[in-house]
Coordinates of C-alpha atoms in Angstrom, one line a residue:
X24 CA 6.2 -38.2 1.8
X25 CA 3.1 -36.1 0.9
X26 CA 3.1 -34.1 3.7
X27 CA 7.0 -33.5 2.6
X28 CA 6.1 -32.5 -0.8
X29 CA 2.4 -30.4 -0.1
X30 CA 5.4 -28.3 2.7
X31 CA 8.0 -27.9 0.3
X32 CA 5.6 -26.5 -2.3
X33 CA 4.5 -24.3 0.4
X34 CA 7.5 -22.8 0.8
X35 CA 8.4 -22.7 -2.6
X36 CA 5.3 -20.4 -3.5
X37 CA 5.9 -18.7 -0.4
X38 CA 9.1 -17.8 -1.7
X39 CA 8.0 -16.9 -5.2
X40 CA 5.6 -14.3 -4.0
X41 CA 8.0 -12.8 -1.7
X42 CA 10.4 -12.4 -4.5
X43 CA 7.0 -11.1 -6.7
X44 CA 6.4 -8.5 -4.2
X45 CA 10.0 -6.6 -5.3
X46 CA 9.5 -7.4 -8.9
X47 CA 6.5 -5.7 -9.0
X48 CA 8.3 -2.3 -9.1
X49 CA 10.0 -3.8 -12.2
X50 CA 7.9 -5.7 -14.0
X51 CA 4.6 -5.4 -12.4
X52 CA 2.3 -7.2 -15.2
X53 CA 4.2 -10.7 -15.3
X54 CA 3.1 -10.3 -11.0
X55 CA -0.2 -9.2 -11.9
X56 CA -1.1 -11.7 -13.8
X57 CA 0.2 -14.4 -11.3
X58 CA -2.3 -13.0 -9.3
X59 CA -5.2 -14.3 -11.7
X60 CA -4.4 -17.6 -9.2
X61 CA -6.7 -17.3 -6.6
X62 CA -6.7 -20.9 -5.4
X63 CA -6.6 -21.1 -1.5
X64 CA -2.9 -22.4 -2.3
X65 CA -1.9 -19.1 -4.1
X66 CA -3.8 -16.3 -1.6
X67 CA -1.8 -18.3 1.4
X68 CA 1.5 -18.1 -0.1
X69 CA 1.5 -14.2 -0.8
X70 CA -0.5 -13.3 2.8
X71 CA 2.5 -12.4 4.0
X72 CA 3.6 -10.1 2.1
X73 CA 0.7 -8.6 1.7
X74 CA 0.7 -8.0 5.6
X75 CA 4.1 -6.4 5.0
X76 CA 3.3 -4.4 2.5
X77 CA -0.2 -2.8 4.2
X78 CA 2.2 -2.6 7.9
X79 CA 5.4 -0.7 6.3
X80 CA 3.0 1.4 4.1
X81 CA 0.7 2.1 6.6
X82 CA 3.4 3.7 8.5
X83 CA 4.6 5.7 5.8
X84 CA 0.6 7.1 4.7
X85 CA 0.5 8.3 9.0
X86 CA 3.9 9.9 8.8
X87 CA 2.8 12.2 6.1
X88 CA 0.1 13.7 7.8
X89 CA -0.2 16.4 9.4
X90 CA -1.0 15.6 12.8
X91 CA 3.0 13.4 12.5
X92 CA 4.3 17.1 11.1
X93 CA 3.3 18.6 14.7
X94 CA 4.2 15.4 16.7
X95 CA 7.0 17.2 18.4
X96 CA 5.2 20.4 19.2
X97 CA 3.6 18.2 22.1
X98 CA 6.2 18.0 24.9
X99 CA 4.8 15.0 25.9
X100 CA 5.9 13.4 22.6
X101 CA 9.9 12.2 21.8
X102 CA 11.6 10.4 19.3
X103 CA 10.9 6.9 20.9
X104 CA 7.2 7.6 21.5
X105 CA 7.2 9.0 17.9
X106 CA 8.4 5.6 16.8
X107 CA 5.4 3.8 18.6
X108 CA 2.8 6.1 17.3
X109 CA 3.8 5.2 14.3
X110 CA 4.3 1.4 14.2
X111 CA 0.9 1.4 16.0
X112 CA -1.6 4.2 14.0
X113 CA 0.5 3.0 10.7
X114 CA -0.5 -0.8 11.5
X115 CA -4.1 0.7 12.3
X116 CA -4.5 3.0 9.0
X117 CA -2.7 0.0 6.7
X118 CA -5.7 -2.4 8.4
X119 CA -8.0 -0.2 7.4
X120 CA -7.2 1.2 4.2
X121 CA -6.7 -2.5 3.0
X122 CA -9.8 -3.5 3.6
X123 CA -12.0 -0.3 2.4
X124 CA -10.2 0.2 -0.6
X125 CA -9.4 -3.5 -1.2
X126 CA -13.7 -3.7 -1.1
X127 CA -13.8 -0.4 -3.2
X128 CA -11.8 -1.8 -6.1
X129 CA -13.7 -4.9 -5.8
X130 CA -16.7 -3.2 -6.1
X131 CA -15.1 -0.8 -9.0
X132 CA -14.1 -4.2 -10.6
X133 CA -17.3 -5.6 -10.4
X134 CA -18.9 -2.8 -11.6
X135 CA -17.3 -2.5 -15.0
X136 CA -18.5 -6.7 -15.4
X137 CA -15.5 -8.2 -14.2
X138 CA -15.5 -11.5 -11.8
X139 CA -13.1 -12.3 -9.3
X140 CA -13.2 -12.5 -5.1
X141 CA -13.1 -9.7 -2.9
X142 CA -9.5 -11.4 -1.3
X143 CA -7.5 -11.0 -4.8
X144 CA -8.8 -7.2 -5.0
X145 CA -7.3 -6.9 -1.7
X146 CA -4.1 -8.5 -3.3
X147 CA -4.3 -6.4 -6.2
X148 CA -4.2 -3.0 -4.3
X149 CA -1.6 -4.3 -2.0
X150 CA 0.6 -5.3 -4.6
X151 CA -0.3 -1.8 -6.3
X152 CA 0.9 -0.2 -2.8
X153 CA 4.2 -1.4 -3.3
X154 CA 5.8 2.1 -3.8
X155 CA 4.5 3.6 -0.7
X156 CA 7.2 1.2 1.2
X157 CA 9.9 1.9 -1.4
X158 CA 9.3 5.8 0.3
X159 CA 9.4 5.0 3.5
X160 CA 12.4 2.6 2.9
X161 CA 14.1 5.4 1.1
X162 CA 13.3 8.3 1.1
X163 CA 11.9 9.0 4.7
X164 CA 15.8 7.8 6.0
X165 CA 17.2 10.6 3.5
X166 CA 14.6 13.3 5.2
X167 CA 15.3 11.8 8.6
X168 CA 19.5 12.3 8.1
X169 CA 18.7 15.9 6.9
X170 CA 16.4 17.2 9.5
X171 CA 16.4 14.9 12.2
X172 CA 13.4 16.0 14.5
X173 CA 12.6 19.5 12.6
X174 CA 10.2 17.1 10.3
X175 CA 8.0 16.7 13.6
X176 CA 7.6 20.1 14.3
X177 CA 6.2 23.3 12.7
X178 CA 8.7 25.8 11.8
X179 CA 11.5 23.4 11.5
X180 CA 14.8 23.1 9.5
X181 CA 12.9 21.6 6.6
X182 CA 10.2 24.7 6.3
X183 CA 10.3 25.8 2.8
X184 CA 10.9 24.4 -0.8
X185 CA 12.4 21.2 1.0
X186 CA 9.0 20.5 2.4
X187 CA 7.6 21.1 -0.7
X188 CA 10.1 18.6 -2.7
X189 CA 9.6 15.8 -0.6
X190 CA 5.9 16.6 -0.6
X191 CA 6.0 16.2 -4.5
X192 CA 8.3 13.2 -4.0
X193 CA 5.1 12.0 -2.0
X194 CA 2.8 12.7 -5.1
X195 CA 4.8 10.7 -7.5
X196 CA 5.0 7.9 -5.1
X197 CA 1.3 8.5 -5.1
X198 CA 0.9 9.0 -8.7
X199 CA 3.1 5.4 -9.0
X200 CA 0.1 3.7 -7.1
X201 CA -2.2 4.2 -8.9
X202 CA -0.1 3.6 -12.3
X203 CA 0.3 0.0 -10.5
X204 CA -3.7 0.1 -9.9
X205 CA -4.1 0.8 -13.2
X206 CA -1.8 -1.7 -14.9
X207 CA -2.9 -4.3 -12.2
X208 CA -6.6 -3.8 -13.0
X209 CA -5.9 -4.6 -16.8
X210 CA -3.8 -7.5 -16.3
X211 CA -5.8 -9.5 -13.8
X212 CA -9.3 -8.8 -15.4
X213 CA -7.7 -9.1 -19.2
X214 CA -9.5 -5.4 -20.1
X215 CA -8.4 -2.3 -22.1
X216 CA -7.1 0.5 -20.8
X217 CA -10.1 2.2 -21.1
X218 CA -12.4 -0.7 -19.1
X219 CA -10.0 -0.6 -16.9
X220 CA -9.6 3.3 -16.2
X221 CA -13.5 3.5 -15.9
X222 CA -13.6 0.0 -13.0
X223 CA -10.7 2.3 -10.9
X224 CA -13.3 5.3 -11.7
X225 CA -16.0 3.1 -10.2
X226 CA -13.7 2.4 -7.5
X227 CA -13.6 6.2 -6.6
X228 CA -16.9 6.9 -6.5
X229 CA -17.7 3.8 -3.9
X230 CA -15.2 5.0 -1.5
X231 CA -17.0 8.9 -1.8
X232 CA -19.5 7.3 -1.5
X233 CA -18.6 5.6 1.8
X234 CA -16.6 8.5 3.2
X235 CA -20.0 10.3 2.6
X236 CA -22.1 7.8 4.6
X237 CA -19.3 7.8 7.1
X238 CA -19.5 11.5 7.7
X239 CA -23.7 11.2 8.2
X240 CA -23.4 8.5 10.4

């Protein structure tokens, strides 16, 4: 009968986070400060979709770089082969990018006197990358209808001022993150805005910092 009830609670928080992880676009600080649980229980119940979250938007952070907007300029490269290079470098770059900038606001976090794991930092930004699957979700399907393939090639259908509006699309999906970052950072830790601010400043200058130390090595 325990083992009943410790696997129906399970799945009830299991559940609850799921449903958290689409709230957050909506009401991001009543999800943020569920996060302040960061009992074993808790982190286990929202791994999931954190691992959706870091998959779908590491898929969407490769297809807007430039080496996706010259995919088709290789005529070794099609729209299926497209498809895996993008479910496989996006998994790869979400991997990543979850676990350096997860430890960079961690370390931005802790910086500004603020206590809490490494694992609900990673939550935190994850959370905060929400958007980034709203735009691939949406808006990458809109781009796709209008200009099919020309998106993989230079000097495509979508040259001009439509690149450029789905490029500033891309900054304000951007610009959302780091709104979420912010607001996240503020309700977990229980700071000002202005603590706050200067632990995601802290934040930045860790990952230079890294990238720096990257580029010597």
């Amino acid at each position: 009968m325990n083992e009943a009830a410790a696997a129906g609670r399970t799945d009830s928080l299991e559940r609850e986070w799921w449903l958290r992880t689409l709230l957050v676009l909506q009401s991001p600080r009543a999800v943020f400060h569920a996060l302040r649980d960061d009992s074993t229980e808790a982190a286990e119940a929202r791994a999931e979709p954190m691992l959706a979250i870091v998959f779908l938007g590491g898929i969407a952070a490769v297809l807007a770089t430039g080496t996706a907007a010259r995919l088709l300029d290789y005529h070794d490269y099609d729209g299926l082969l497209i498809a895996v290079w993008a479910l496989i470098a996006g998994g790869i770059y979400g991997a990543a990018s979850y676990w350096v900038l997860g430890g960079a606001v961690y370390l931005g976090a802790r910086g500004a006197g603020g206590i809490g794991s490494y694992r609900r930092a990673r939550h935190l930004l994850g959370l905060a990358a929400t958007p980034l699957v709203l735009w691939l979700l949406v808006v990458w399907p809109v781009r796709l209808a209008l200009y099919r393939g020309d998106i993989f090639r230079r000097g495509g259908a979508d040259e001009g001022s439509s690149r450029y509006v789905f490029a500033g699309l891309g900054l304000v999906f951007l610009a959302w993150v780091a709104a979420l970052l912010l607001v996240g950072m503020r309700t977990v830790h229980g700071w000002t805005w202005v603590r706050s601010a200067a632990a995601l400043s802290l934040a930045a200058v860790f990952l230079c910092l890294f990238a720096l130390l990257a580029a010597l090595t």
